[in-house]
Amino acid sequence: MLNKIKSIAITVVSFVCLSFIGATTSYDSSYVQISTVKYQGSSYNVIYMDRGGSGKRIKAKYFAAKDKYSGKTVPQRYHAWSKNKNIICASSGTYMNSFDGTASTTKTVGLTIDNGVVVNQEIKQNTMDGLVIVYATGGIVATDLKNKDLKVQGGNISGIPLDLRGNSLHRQSFLEWGKDNQVTVFQTHLLVYDNKLKISSSNSSSSSRERRFLAVGNDEDGNLIHCVIHSAANTTLYDGADRVLKFLNNFKDMSVVFMVNLDTGAQDVLKVFDENGYVMPKLKGQKTIDESVNLLVYYYE
Amino acid sequence: MDKSKTLFIRLFIFIVIASSVGFLILSVDNTEFKDVIIQNYQEERLDISALSYDTNDVYNSFPYKEFLQKINHADVRAISKYEEELTQRAGNPFVSQSVLSQALTNKLHLERTRDLDTLNAILVWADKYKVNEANSSSNALMYKSIHSHWYNYVANHLDELSKEKSSIKYDFKFRYLIRKCNENKFEVMGETSKIEKVVTNVIDQRWSYLFYRFWSSTSWKFKAILFSVAGIGLVLVLFGFKYIQITYLNRKKDA
């Protein structure tokens, strides 16, 4: 009888302790809202992050490639880095090189710098107009390469409008700046810039599939919002971007500064955590983080 | 499974593999690179002070065409000397480096074809401007910009070529150029055909993903055609087995 009481007491205590551990808040849900919304017949999974309102405690981190010095792959880097971090979500980022199918050697497509290390110098000339810069502070900016007006702070190119495609001295100086400032840079399809759609049905992929986008903009109060939107329905790139822009403008009252595409192809990775730090099993990609080639991660600090 | 069935399946697989490999071998170009001359060659070094331009606006007034016609494009030491002379006149090394970088990149109209021999010749020439620890100097940024401009040019062309003809990636010349670009951190994407994607997924045994992609990304017409072909194939295979069985049994009876 005594043993029975003992075991019941242990079970109750363990349950209470585990409940407390489980209830540890991972992020402030007043600044991060994860929802599934139906708008004009389409369903969207939305990870809406109020970076401005949170006092910039919501941060982004991008893993572009295998670590040059330690040899750690992207999943290994992510696992080591994410310990004691309050992760909000992790998604595959830009497109990958398809000549070698293995995740450990595959590299990103287009100009890429990972934490100051140049991964790929090739700047795509006729496609992928978006160049995304992820700062060590957790901020993200993007530029339309066609505008030839990227300005960075620091170094001998500070404040000069850079034409990265047309002027190789600018490009080289930018790479040197990226190394010195340990920034992370990747190139991808620019879908929206200055709240205007930048692609059309004639100059974008016609294949129909699920879509995922990263949109950064301002809400009606002017707060800086970062938003990952996943559309499970199969659409073309143009159709998907057009619908999501309308959804953000009209339903979320968000003015979009830029929106870029996140790859849902052969490296479709998505992992989302709720405010208690639990994985949300229904919101996931086709592949696991251990199979990722590059990762865009949002976390709360 | 009886002997006739196994034999029939083996024969079928052998024919499919042999014809695919045969087609691949016949269509791949394994010839070596041809010599292509792309750059200007001049014995004598140009007297840069003889060129006329506005020293207050060197970048826009520099006679790029005349300069390029009178210099040896591959003489890196001479280019370095021109940079020194230009800096003395313009008073700013960034301006003179911008001018020479512009001259040897955007203003230099090399043989702009996408033929692989020419692309190789461009890389061989561009390698003269490669900066390493041995030749690192105050002009390193200018050299790097020239080197990377032409590698970027070739890498973009290789991408376009592989988009137009995905089987080109098996050609020796193409693979060599890709390797050369990759060694210099220009990661060419290349194009994977739909069939190659299917084969990769079959190798990876991603059956549910394959079915999902097939179901969600193909039209009803395609699905109907594929099911019809599969149905007809199945019927033919079954009748084939039956035919072999009957023939085999008849032969046995006759014997």
Tab-separated table of N, CA and C in Angstrom, chain A residues 55-121:
chain	number	residue	atom	x	y	z
A	55	GLY	N	10.718	45.217	-30.210
A	55	GLY	CA	11.997	45.887	-29.898
A	55	GLY	C	13.162	45.162	-30.555
A	56	LYS	N	12.897	44.630	-31.738
A	56	LYS	CA	13.889	43.883	-32.544
A	56	LYS	C	14.418	42.648	-31.811
A	57	ARG	N	13.553	42.068	-30.952
A	57	ARG	CA	13.952	40.819	-30.284
A	57	ARG	C	13.705	39.626	-31.214
A	58	ILE	N	12.901	39.844	-32.246
A	58	ILE	CA	12.715	38.796	-33.256
A	58	ILE	C	13.839	38.975	-34.281
A	59	LYS	N	14.605	37.925	-34.476
A	59	LYS	CA	15.788	38.037	-35.320
A	59	LYS	C	15.842	36.937	-36.374
A	60	ALA	N	16.560	37.239	-37.441
A	60	ALA	CA	16.719	36.245	-38.498
A	60	ALA	C	18.171	35.788	-38.560
A	61	LYS	N	18.330	34.556	-38.967
A	61	LYS	CA	19.673	33.993	-39.144
A	61	LYS	C	19.616	33.102	-40.366
A	62	TYR	N	20.635	33.191	-41.209
A	62	TYR	CA	20.624	32.381	-42.423
A	62	TYR	C	21.864	31.500	-42.481
A	63	PHE	N	21.637	30.219	-42.718
A	63	PHE	CA	22.748	29.293	-42.905
A	63	PHE	C	22.805	28.969	-44.401
A	64	ALA	N	23.850	29.458	-45.060
A	64	ALA	CA	23.890	29.306	-46.518
A	64	ALA	C	24.632	28.059	-46.973
A	65	ALA	N	25.613	27.640	-46.193
A	65	ALA	CA	26.437	26.526	-46.675
A	65	ALA	C	27.184	25.864	-45.527
A	66	LYS	N	27.856	24.814	-45.884
A	66	LYS	CA	28.744	24.099	-44.965
A	66	LYS	C	29.803	25.069	-44.436
A	67	ASP	N	30.163	24.932	-43.154
A	67	ASP	CA	31.157	25.835	-42.589
A	67	ASP	C	32.542	25.555	-43.195
A	68	LYS	N	33.150	26.631	-43.679
A	68	LYS	CA	34.426	26.500	-44.386
A	68	LYS	C	35.522	25.965	-43.455
A	69	TYR	N	35.483	26.376	-42.215
A	69	TYR	CA	36.582	26.046	-41.304
A	69	TYR	C	36.349	24.739	-40.548
A	70	SER	N	35.124	24.556	-40.003
A	70	SER	CA	34.880	23.350	-39.204
A	70	SER	C	34.383	22.176	-40.047
A	71	GLY	N	33.908	22.468	-41.253
A	71	GLY	CA	33.389	21.412	-42.116
A	71	GLY	C	31.985	20.961	-41.740
A	72	LYS	N	31.357	21.654	-40.790
A	72	LYS	CA	30.007	21.263	-40.359
A	72	LYS	C	28.988	21.591	-41.454
A	73	THR	N	28.042	20.675	-41.659
A	73	THR	CA	27.006	20.897	-42.658
A	73	THR	C	25.968	21.878	-42.099
A	74	VAL	N	25.056	22.306	-42.953
A	74	VAL	CA	24.010	23.248	-42.515
A	74	VAL	C	23.191	22.671	-41.349
A	75	PRO	N	22.693	21.405	-41.449
A	75	PRO	CA	21.943	20.870	-40.296
A	75	PRO	C	22.791	20.822	-39.020
A	76	GLN	N	24.055	20.427	-39.157
A	76	GLN	CA	24.935	20.368	-37.961
A	76	GLN	C	25.138	21.765	-37.371
A	77	ARG	N	25.313	22.738	-38.237
A	77	ARG	CA	25.490	24.128	-37.768
A	77	ARG	C	24.235	24.596	-37.051
A	78	TYR	N	23.074	24.269	-37.664
A	78	TYR	CA	21.804	24.699	-37.073
A	78	TYR	C	21.623	24.074	-35.681
A	79	HIS	N	21.849	22.759	-35.584
A	79	HIS	CA	21.643	22.074	-34.294
A	79	HIS	C	22.562	22.645	-33.215
A	80	ALA	N	23.825	22.914	-33.599
A	80	ALA	CA	24.781	23.439	-32.610
A	80	ALA	C	24.387	24.860	-32.183
A	81	TRP	N	23.981	25.661	-33.151
A	81	TRP	CA	23.643	27.062	-32.885
A	81	TRP	C	22.329	27.198	-32.111
A	82	SER	N	21.353	26.326	-32.433
A	82	SER	CA	20.002	26.524	-31.898
A	82	SER	C	19.825	26.089	-30.438
A	83	LYS	N	20.866	25.468	-29.875
A	83	LYS	CA	20.773	25.092	-28.451
A	83	LYS	C	20.577	26.360	-27.626
A	84	ASN	N	19.635	26.342	-26.725
A	84	ASN	CA	19.310	27.500	-25.872
A	84	ASN	C	18.765	28.702	-26.645
A	85	LYS	N	18.355	28.486	-27.875
A	85	LYS	CA	17.740	29.576	-28.646
A	85	LYS	C	16.223	29.330	-28.703
A	86	ASN	N	15.487	30.410	-28.717
A	86	ASN	CA	14.024	30.293	-28.826
A	86	ASN	C	13.638	30.391	-30.308
A	87	ILE	N	13.564	29.247	-30.927
A	87	ILE	CA	13.323	29.225	-32.374
A	87	ILE	C	11.832	29.425	-32.656
A	88	ILE	N	11.559	30.253	-33.636
A	88	ILE	CA	10.173	30.452	-34.071
A	88	ILE	C	9.890	29.545	-35.275
A	89	CYS	N	10.758	29.641	-36.270
A	89	CYS	CA	10.583	28.778	-37.438
A	89	CYS	C	11.891	28.651	-38.214
A	90	ALA	N	11.972	27.596	-39.003
A	90	ALA	CA	13.125	27.388	-39.884
A	90	ALA	C	12.588	26.925	-41.221
A	91	SER	N	13.072	27.558	-42.277
A	91	SER	CA	12.581	27.207	-43.617
A	91	SER	C	13.743	27.163	-44.599
A	92	SER	N	13.610	26.349	-45.635
A	92	SER	CA	14.603	26.375	-46.708
A	92	SER	C	14.587	27.774	-47.326
A	93	GLY	N	15.736	28.229	-47.781
A	93	GLY	CA	15.843	29.593	-48.304
A	93	GLY	C	15.848	29.644	-49.809
A	94	THR	N	16.995	29.916	-50.358
A	94	THR	CA	17.053	30.089	-51.808
A	94	THR	C	17.274	28.745	-52.504
A	95	TYR	N	17.377	28.803	-53.824
A	95	TYR	CA	17.496	27.575	-54.624
A	95	TYR	C	18.876	26.951	-54.448
A	96	MET	N	18.942	25.665	-54.788
A	96	MET	CA	20.238	24.997	-54.636
A	96	MET	C	20.765	24.505	-55.969
A	97	ASN	N	22.062	24.303	-55.972
A	97	ASN	CA	22.763	23.781	-57.135
A	97	ASN	C	22.364	22.325	-57.322
A	98	SER	N	21.989	21.961	-58.541
A	98	SER	CA	21.438	20.612	-58.721
A	98	SER	C	22.400	19.631	-59.376
A	99	PHE	N	23.653	20.031	-59.567
A	99	PHE	CA	24.564	19.109	-60.238
A	99	PHE	C	24.959	17.933	-59.349
A	100	ASP	N	24.925	18.173	-58.054
A	100	ASP	CA	25.278	17.114	-57.121
A	100	ASP	C	24.111	16.977	-56.150
A	101	GLY	N	23.525	15.817	-56.119
A	101	GLY	CA	22.299	15.655	-55.339
A	101	GLY	C	22.459	15.563	-53.832
A	102	THR	N	23.678	15.446	-53.331
A	102	THR	CA	23.820	15.240	-51.891
A	102	THR	C	23.819	16.562	-51.137
A	103	ALA	N	23.104	16.588	-50.024
A	103	ALA	CA	22.940	17.828	-49.260
A	103	ALA	C	24.263	18.364	-48.719
A	104	SER	N	25.214	17.482	-48.456
A	104	SER	CA	26.472	17.940	-47.848
A	104	SER	C	27.335	18.728	-48.814
A	105	THR	N	27.179	18.505	-50.116
A	105	THR	CA	28.034	19.221	-51.066
A	105	THR	C	27.266	20.210	-51.939
A	106	THR	N	25.952	20.167	-51.924
A	106	THR	CA	25.158	21.048	-52.756
A	106	THR	C	25.270	22.482	-52.246
A	107	LYS	N	25.346	23.420	-53.180
A	107	LYS	CA	25.489	24.820	-52.774
A	107	LYS	C	24.342	25.665	-53.306
A	108	THR	N	24.255	26.876	-52.755
A	108	THR	CA	23.153	27.745	-53.152
A	108	THR	C	23.402	28.367	-54.518
A	109	VAL	N	22.329	28.762	-55.138
A	109	VAL	CA	22.397	29.367	-56.471
A	109	VAL	C	22.434	30.885	-56.330
A	110	GLY	N	23.242	31.529	-57.157
A	110	GLY	CA	23.328	32.991	-57.121
A	110	GLY	C	24.308	33.473	-56.059
A	111	LEU	N	24.569	34.759	-56.083
A	111	LEU	CA	25.548	35.356	-55.170
A	111	LEU	C	25.231	35.010	-53.704
A	112	THR	N	26.185	34.398	-53.036
A	112	THR	CA	25.945	33.983	-51.647
A	112	THR	C	27.177	34.224	-50.773
A	113	ILE	N	26.936	34.861	-49.658
A	113	ILE	CA	27.985	35.019	-48.640
A	113	ILE	C	27.398	34.484	-47.336
A	114	ASP	N	28.154	33.668	-46.642
A	114	ASP	CA	27.665	33.115	-45.379
A	114	ASP	C	28.532	33.618	-44.241
A	115	ASN	N	27.989	34.523	-43.469
A	115	ASN	CA	28.700	35.044	-42.299
A	115	ASN	C	30.111	35.537	-42.668
A	116	GLY	N	30.200	36.234	-43.786
A	116	GLY	CA	31.480	36.787	-44.225
A	116	GLY	C	32.300	35.871	-45.120
A	117	VAL	N	31.827	34.640	-45.326
A	117	VAL	CA	32.562	33.706	-46.185
A	117	VAL	C	31.847	33.610	-47.538
A	118	VAL	N	32.586	33.898	-48.610
A	118	VAL	CA	31.961	33.855	-49.938
A	118	VAL	C	31.735	32.400	-50.336
A	119	VAL	N	30.481	32.064	-50.603
A	119	VAL	CA	30.112	30.696	-50.966
A	119	VAL	C	29.990	30.573	-52.483
A	120	ASN	N	29.330	31.547	-53.084
A	120	ASN	CA	29.128	31.533	-54.530
A	120	ASN	C	29.248	32.958	-55.052
A	121	GLN	N	30.185	33.149	-55.975
A	121	GLN	CA	30.415	34.500	-56.519
A	121	GLN	C	29.534	34.795	-57.727
